[in-house]
Tab-separated table of C-alpha atoms in Angstrom:
chain	number	residue	atom	x	y	z
Z	1	UNK	CA	0.000	0.000	0.000
Z	2	UNK	CA	1.374	3.415	-0.990
Z	3	UNK	CA	2.039	5.897	1.793
Z	4	UNK	CA	0.561	9.381	1.588
Z	5	UNK	CA	3.984	10.832	0.790
Z	6	UNK	CA	4.569	8.284	-1.978
Z	7	UNK	CA	1.189	9.127	-3.520
Z	8	UNK	CA	1.953	12.862	-3.488
Z	9	UNK	CA	5.353	12.333	-5.080
Z	10	UNK	CA	3.877	10.048	-7.746
Z	11	UNK	CA	1.176	12.599	-8.539
Z	12	UNK	CA	3.648	15.464	-8.890
Z	13	UNK	CA	5.960	13.516	-11.181
Z	14	UNK	CA	3.561	11.488	-13.300
Z	15	UNK	CA	0.225	13.239	-12.983
Z	16	UNK	CA	-2.745	12.630	-10.724
Z	17	UNK	CA	-4.332	10.178	-13.195
Z	18	UNK	CA	-1.165	8.421	-14.295
Z	19	UNK	CA	-1.821	4.814	-15.307
Z	20	UNK	CA	-5.610	5.187	-15.136
Z	21	UNK	CA	-8.131	4.575	-17.912
Z	22	UNK	CA	-11.347	6.590	-18.040
Z	23	UNK	CA	-14.521	6.725	-20.094
Z	24	UNK	CA	-16.251	10.103	-20.223
Z	25	UNK	CA	-19.706	10.337	-21.788
Z	26	UNK	CA	-20.864	13.596	-23.301
Z	27	UNK	CA	-17.201	14.397	-23.897
Z	28	UNK	CA	-17.625	16.542	-27.005
Z	29	UNK	CA	-18.604	19.770	-25.217
Z	30	UNK	CA	-18.924	21.576	-21.916
Z	31	UNK	CA	-18.122	19.677	-18.726
Z	32	UNK	CA	-17.256	16.445	-20.540
Z	33	UNK	CA	-14.765	18.098	-22.866
Z	34	UNK	CA	-13.142	20.005	-19.997
Z	35	UNK	CA	-12.848	16.813	-17.951
Z	36	UNK	CA	-11.290	14.916	-20.842
Z	37	UNK	CA	-8.680	17.642	-21.298
Z	38	UNK	CA	-7.754	17.664	-17.611
Z	39	UNK	CA	-7.701	13.862	-17.283
Z	40	UNK	CA	-5.385	13.485	-20.274
Z	41	UNK	CA	-3.152	16.274	-19.019
Z	42	UNK	CA	-2.936	14.467	-15.666
Z	43	UNK	CA	-1.799	11.240	-17.306
Z	44	UNK	CA	-5.009	9.292	-18.007
Z	45	UNK	CA	-5.943	7.384	-21.122
Z	46	UNK	CA	-9.448	8.472	-22.055
Z	47	UNK	CA	-12.292	7.238	-24.231
Z	48	UNK	CA	-14.316	10.253	-25.365
Z	49	UNK	CA	-17.923	9.101	-25.760
Z	50	UNK	CA	-20.372	11.230	-27.702
Z	51	UNK	CA	-22.553	11.451	-30.790
Z	52	UNK	CA	-20.707	14.038	-32.869
Z	53	UNK	CA	-17.950	12.248	-34.761
Z	54	UNK	CA	-16.590	15.474	-36.209
Z	55	UNK	CA	-16.287	17.194	-32.847
Z	56	UNK	CA	-15.154	14.053	-31.004
Z	57	UNK	CA	-12.392	13.196	-33.445
Z	58	UNK	CA	-11.190	16.797	-33.469
Z	59	UNK	CA	-10.919	16.822	-29.672
Z	60	UNK	CA	-9.160	13.442	-29.643
Z	61	UNK	CA	-6.653	14.653	-32.245
Z	62	UNK	CA	-5.976	17.759	-30.187
Z	63	UNK	CA	-5.462	15.797	-26.958
Z	64	UNK	CA	-3.104	13.254	-28.524
Z	65	UNK	CA	-2.588	9.519	-28.484
Z	66	UNK	CA	-4.059	9.026	-25.004
Z	67	UNK	CA	-7.493	10.188	-26.143
Z	68	UNK	CA	-9.744	8.126	-28.416
Z	69	UNK	CA	-13.201	9.093	-29.609
Z	70	UNK	CA	-15.893	6.395	-29.618
Z	71	UNK	CA	-19.262	7.271	-31.100
Z	72	UNK	CA	-21.852	6.603	-28.408
Z	73	UNK	CA	-25.527	7.401	-28.050
Z	74	UNK	CA	-26.246	6.994	-24.338
Z	75	UNK	CA	-29.922	6.510	-25.153
Z	76	UNK	CA	-28.911	3.092	-26.515
Z	77	UNK	CA	-27.880	0.422	-24.010
Z	78	UNK	CA	-25.885	-1.421	-26.664
Z	79	UNK	CA	-23.833	1.704	-27.393
Z	80	UNK	CA	-22.950	2.083	-23.721
Z	81	UNK	CA	-21.864	-1.547	-23.499
Z	82	UNK	CA	-19.742	-1.237	-26.653
Z	83	UNK	CA	-18.075	1.930	-25.390
Z	84	UNK	CA	-17.121	0.358	-22.060
Z	85	UNK	CA	-15.761	-2.703	-23.851
Z	86	UNK	CA	-13.816	-0.460	-26.231
Z	87	UNK	CA	-11.928	1.071	-23.317
Z	88	UNK	CA	-10.849	-2.368	-22.099
Z	89	UNK	CA	-9.975	-3.549	-25.610
Z	90	UNK	CA	-7.904	-0.438	-26.293
Z	91	UNK	CA	-6.249	0.201	-22.938
Z	92	UNK	CA	-6.618	-3.074	-21.000
Z	93	UNK	CA	-8.711	-1.885	-18.032
Z	94	UNK	CA	-11.253	0.649	-16.766
Z	95	UNK	CA	-10.525	2.765	-13.709
Z	96	UNK	CA	-13.102	5.527	-14.038
Z	97	UNK	CA	-16.468	6.069	-15.689
Z	98	UNK	CA	-17.837	9.607	-15.714
Z	99	UNK	CA	-21.542	9.401	-16.572
Z	100	UNK	CA	-21.697	12.983	-17.755
Z	101	UNK	CA	-23.891	12.959	-20.868
Z	102	UNK	CA	-27.220	14.723	-20.558
Z	103	UNK	CA	-29.417	17.440	-21.937
Z	104	UNK	CA	-32.720	19.185	-21.509
Z	105	UNK	CA	-35.828	17.241	-20.579
Z	106	UNK	CA	-39.121	17.497	-22.448
Z	107	UNK	CA	-42.579	18.387	-21.186
Z	108	UNK	CA	-43.980	20.337	-18.265
Z	109	UNK	CA	-46.293	19.269	-15.462
Z	110	UNK	CA	-49.298	20.290	-17.572
Z	111	UNK	CA	-48.110	19.078	-20.973
Z	112	UNK	CA	-45.950	15.995	-20.305
Z	113	UNK	CA	-46.561	12.976	-22.536
Z	114	UNK	CA	-45.416	9.387	-22.350
Z	115	UNK	CA	-42.877	10.124	-25.076
Z	116	UNK	CA	-41.560	13.097	-23.089
Z	117	UNK	CA	-41.194	10.911	-20.017
Z	118	UNK	CA	-39.446	8.086	-21.872
Z	119	UNK	CA	-37.030	10.468	-23.599
Z	120	UNK	CA	-36.130	12.380	-20.460
Z	121	UNK	CA	-35.686	9.374	-18.209
Z	122	UNK	CA	-33.730	7.370	-20.781
Z	123	UNK	CA	-31.347	10.256	-21.400
Z	124	UNK	CA	-30.830	11.498	-17.869
Z	125	UNK	CA	-31.338	8.429	-15.666
Z	126	UNK	CA	-31.206	5.400	-17.962
Z	127	UNK	CA	-27.780	6.349	-19.290
Z	128	UNK	CA	-26.458	6.321	-15.726
Z	129	UNK	CA	-28.165	3.015	-14.877
Z	130	UNK	CA	-26.614	1.228	-17.839
Z	131	UNK	CA	-23.265	2.984	-17.521
Z	132	UNK	CA	-22.985	1.655	-13.980
Z	133	UNK	CA	-24.139	-1.793	-15.078
Z	134	UNK	CA	-21.420	-2.319	-17.667
Z	135	UNK	CA	-18.634	-0.481	-15.848
Z	136	UNK	CA	-19.307	-2.499	-12.690
Z	137	UNK	CA	-18.914	-5.816	-14.500
Z	138	UNK	CA	-15.371	-4.807	-15.509
Z	139	UNK	CA	-14.447	-3.171	-12.225
Z	140	UNK	CA	-15.602	-6.156	-10.168
Z	141	UNK	CA	-13.021	-8.305	-11.921
Z	142	UNK	CA	-10.356	-5.694	-11.155
Z	143	UNK	CA	-11.655	-5.232	-7.595
Z	144	UNK	CA	-11.260	-1.504	-8.033
Z	145	UNK	CA	-12.791	1.411	-9.857
Z	146	UNK	CA	-14.463	4.787	-9.613
Z	147	UNK	CA	-17.840	5.771	-11.062
Z	148	UNK	CA	-18.868	9.427	-11.106
Z	149	UNK	CA	-22.380	10.498	-12.048
Z	150	UNK	CA	-23.172	14.031	-13.146
Z	151	UNK	CA	-26.298	15.043	-11.236
Z	152	UNK	CA	-27.576	18.567	-10.473
Z	153	UNK	CA	-28.766	20.848	-7.712
Z	154	UNK	CA	-32.109	20.555	-9.532
Z	155	UNK	CA	-32.355	17.156	-7.870
Z	156	UNK	CA	-31.881	18.702	-4.428
Z	157	UNK	CA	-34.319	21.603	-4.371
Z	158	UNK	CA	-37.108	23.049	-6.484
Z	159	UNK	CA	-37.041	25.901	-8.999
Z	160	UNK	CA	-33.621	24.949	-10.330
Z	161	UNK	CA	-34.521	22.909	-13.371
Z	162	UNK	CA	-37.245	21.586	-15.616
Z	163	UNK	CA	-39.934	19.222	-14.321
Z	164	UNK	CA	-38.664	15.831	-15.499
Z	165	UNK	CA	-35.036	16.969	-15.504
Z	166	UNK	CA	-35.245	17.652	-11.773
Z	167	UNK	CA	-36.938	14.334	-11.062
Z	168	UNK	CA	-34.370	12.405	-13.089
Z	169	UNK	CA	-31.447	14.135	-11.388
Z	170	UNK	CA	-32.903	13.345	-7.961
Z	171	UNK	CA	-32.930	9.749	-9.151
Z	172	UNK	CA	-29.281	9.968	-10.213
Z	173	UNK	CA	-28.235	11.256	-6.798
Z	174	UNK	CA	-30.067	8.524	-4.907
Z	175	UNK	CA	-28.991	5.808	-7.356
Z	176	UNK	CA	-25.394	6.865	-6.708
Z	177	UNK	CA	-25.715	6.049	-3.009
Z	178	UNK	CA	-27.416	2.716	-3.637
Z	179	UNK	CA	-24.824	1.645	-6.218
Z	180	UNK	CA	-21.965	2.801	-4.017
Z	181	UNK	CA	-23.166	0.677	-1.134
Z	182	UNK	CA	-23.723	-2.372	-3.329
Z	183	UNK	CA	-20.402	-2.131	-5.174
Z	184	UNK	CA	-18.252	-1.123	-2.197
Z	185	UNK	CA	-17.183	-4.685	-1.297
Z	186	UNK	CA	-15.438	-4.918	-4.686
Z	187	UNK	CA	-13.452	-1.751	-4.032
Z	188	UNK	CA	-15.627	0.299	-6.384
Z	189	UNK	CA	-16.436	3.842	-5.347
Z	190	UNK	CA	-19.544	5.625	-6.669
Z	191	UNK	CA	-20.131	9.350	-6.227
Z	192	UNK	CA	-22.113	12.079	-7.905
Z	193	UNK	CA	-21.435	15.733	-8.584
Z	194	UNK	CA	-24.300	18.227	-8.432
Z	195	UNK	CA	-23.343	21.338	-10.393
Z	196	UNK	CA	-25.224	24.570	-10.070
Z	197	UNK	CA	-24.939	27.847	-11.976
Z	198	UNK	CA	-22.397	26.469	-14.467
Z	199	UNK	CA	-22.290	28.309	-17.784
Z	200	UNK	CA	-22.655	25.730	-20.560
Z	201	UNK	CA	-24.596	25.650	-23.853
Z	202	UNK	CA	-27.311	23.459	-22.307
Z	203	UNK	CA	-28.968	26.664	-21.094
Z	204	UNK	CA	-29.779	27.737	-24.653
Z	205	UNK	CA	-30.760	24.428	-26.139
Z	206	UNK	CA	-27.783	22.148	-25.656
Z	207	UNK	CA	-24.477	21.692	-27.459
Z	208	UNK	CA	-26.090	20.545	-30.707
Z	209	UNK	CA	-28.037	23.796	-31.046
Z	210	UNK	CA	-25.071	25.851	-29.879
Z	211	UNK	CA	-23.045	24.509	-32.805
Z	212	UNK	CA	-25.629	25.916	-35.227
Z	213	UNK	CA	-25.296	29.445	-33.824
Z	214	UNK	CA	-22.689	31.918	-35.007
Z	215	UNK	CA	-19.693	32.343	-32.694
Z	216	UNK	CA	-20.692	35.959	-32.044
Z	217	UNK	CA	-24.177	34.931	-30.940
Z	218	UNK	CA	-22.790	32.135	-28.751
Z	219	UNK	CA	-20.405	34.592	-27.122
Z	220	UNK	CA	-23.226	37.059	-26.486
Z	221	UNK	CA	-25.440	34.381	-24.954
Z	222	UNK	CA	-22.589	33.062	-22.815
Z	223	UNK	CA	-21.750	36.534	-21.486
Z	224	UNK	CA	-25.361	37.230	-20.518
Z	225	UNK	CA	-25.746	33.762	-18.990
Z	226	UNK	CA	-22.542	34.142	-16.984
Z	227	UNK	CA	-23.762	37.419	-15.503
Z	228	UNK	CA	-27.162	35.981	-14.573
Z	229	UNK	CA	-25.691	32.849	-13.009
Z	230	UNK	CA	-23.137	34.857	-11.038
Z	231	UNK	CA	-25.971	36.816	-9.413
Z	232	UNK	CA	-27.591	33.527	-8.353
Z	233	UNK	CA	-24.626	32.404	-6.241
Z	234	UNK	CA	-23.315	33.372	-2.823
Z	235	UNK	CA	-19.864	34.191	-4.201
Z	236	UNK	CA	-21.262	36.162	-7.180
Z	237	UNK	CA	-19.357	34.075	-9.697
Z	238	UNK	CA	-20.678	31.751	-12.358
Z	239	UNK	CA	-19.246	28.272	-12.490
Z	240	UNK	CA	-17.221	27.050	-15.435
Z	241	UNK	CA	-16.988	23.519	-16.874
Z	242	UNK	CA	-13.481	23.315	-15.403
Z	243	UNK	CA	-14.880	23.709	-11.885
Z	244	UNK	CA	-16.796	20.451	-12.290
Z	245	UNK	CA	-13.936	18.782	-14.142
Z	246	UNK	CA	-11.512	19.407	-11.279
Z	247	UNK	CA	-14.006	17.932	-8.838
Z	248	UNK	CA	-14.200	14.824	-11.027
Z	249	UNK	CA	-10.403	14.722	-11.115
Z	250	UNK	CA	-10.211	14.730	-7.319
Z	251	UNK	CA	-12.769	11.925	-7.027
Z	252	UNK	CA	-11.098	9.801	-9.722
Z	253	UNK	CA	-7.534	10.270	-8.498
Z	254	UNK	CA	-5.770	8.549	-5.613
Z	255	UNK	CA	-6.704	11.555	-3.473
Z	256	UNK	CA	-10.356	10.515	-3.448
Z	257	UNK	CA	-9.966	6.870	-2.499
Z	258	UNK	CA	-11.885	7.171	0.797
Z	259	UNK	CA	-14.917	8.929	-0.674
Z	260	UNK	CA	-17.951	6.944	-1.794
Z	261	UNK	CA	-21.762	7.161	-1.805
Z	262	UNK	CA	-21.532	10.958	-1.710
Z	263	UNK	CA	-23.075	13.795	-3.701
Z	264	UNK	CA	-20.607	16.661	-4.043
Z	265	UNK	CA	-22.388	19.984	-4.572
Z	266	UNK	CA	-20.399	22.464	-6.673
Z	267	UNK	CA	-22.580	25.545	-6.947
Z	268	UNK	CA	-20.857	28.628	-5.571
Z	269	UNK	CA	-23.148	28.518	-2.565
Z	270	UNK	CA	-26.393	28.695	-4.535
Z	271	UNK	CA	-28.216	26.005	-2.561
Z	272	UNK	CA	-27.372	27.788	0.698
Z	273	UNK	CA	-29.147	30.978	-0.376
Z	274	UNK	CA	-32.750	31.887	0.273
Z	275	UNK	CA	-35.174	30.241	-2.114
Z	276	UNK	CA	-36.261	32.358	-5.061
Z	277	UNK	CA	-39.789	33.777	-4.954
Z	278	UNK	CA	-42.447	32.130	-7.152
Z	279	UNK	CA	-42.094	32.723	-10.864
Z	280	UNK	CA	-44.402	35.327	-12.492
Z	281	UNK	CA	-47.834	33.938	-13.218
Z	282	UNK	CA	-48.015	31.723	-10.159
Z	283	UNK	CA	-50.770	32.397	-7.606
């Protein structure tokens, strides 16, 4: 067993993720892309999972030989299984899965349909369920591993996300604790991160729509969003994708080996503030 001093020395020389293999879903933009960059920089070999081959291959080329793009639609169980297997085939093991992929939910309390429900739950909760399923089968054989699920403060309190989005994220947070308890005997840690007030393209329709907007319009939207989100935090600063990525790095590295079954809130103090008043139009 490595001593604390040995671990610190190893991290400084080789990188905090040296020798580790990670799969990151939703890795072609926002939090996923930032996490992939930091993991590779810290010595990890990374499978970038996402739907956009053009964007994914471009990111992999930029990050170098330790990053490989694998086209994955997390709405499809078979794609998730293939992606996990690809990591083992390519790099020989799997040390970390970051279930990061997500997007906006569909439907409101008054308008929700069965199709809305199926879409939202498959994307936001089902992708995590099946990511854990296939990662766990590999990690059990290794008797080690780290699974990180991207949740949200919308799953903690109201008025922070859409109807089904909030419900699904609450499910992700609770599922994290259940899976962590069940997988603990195999040395597998499971944690979630609940971001809040992080400026990403999801706020104006997701990364797919953001790619269709001109750079000038994206920049304008991002500036306005950053200002609004900053005002919604205790520290008056909007979060950036890197803020979540560094939290994932801590959990996935040797520094986080005694943390499991936890939800780490990264929100600039937003959830500690007074609750917002009812939205206009409410009684």
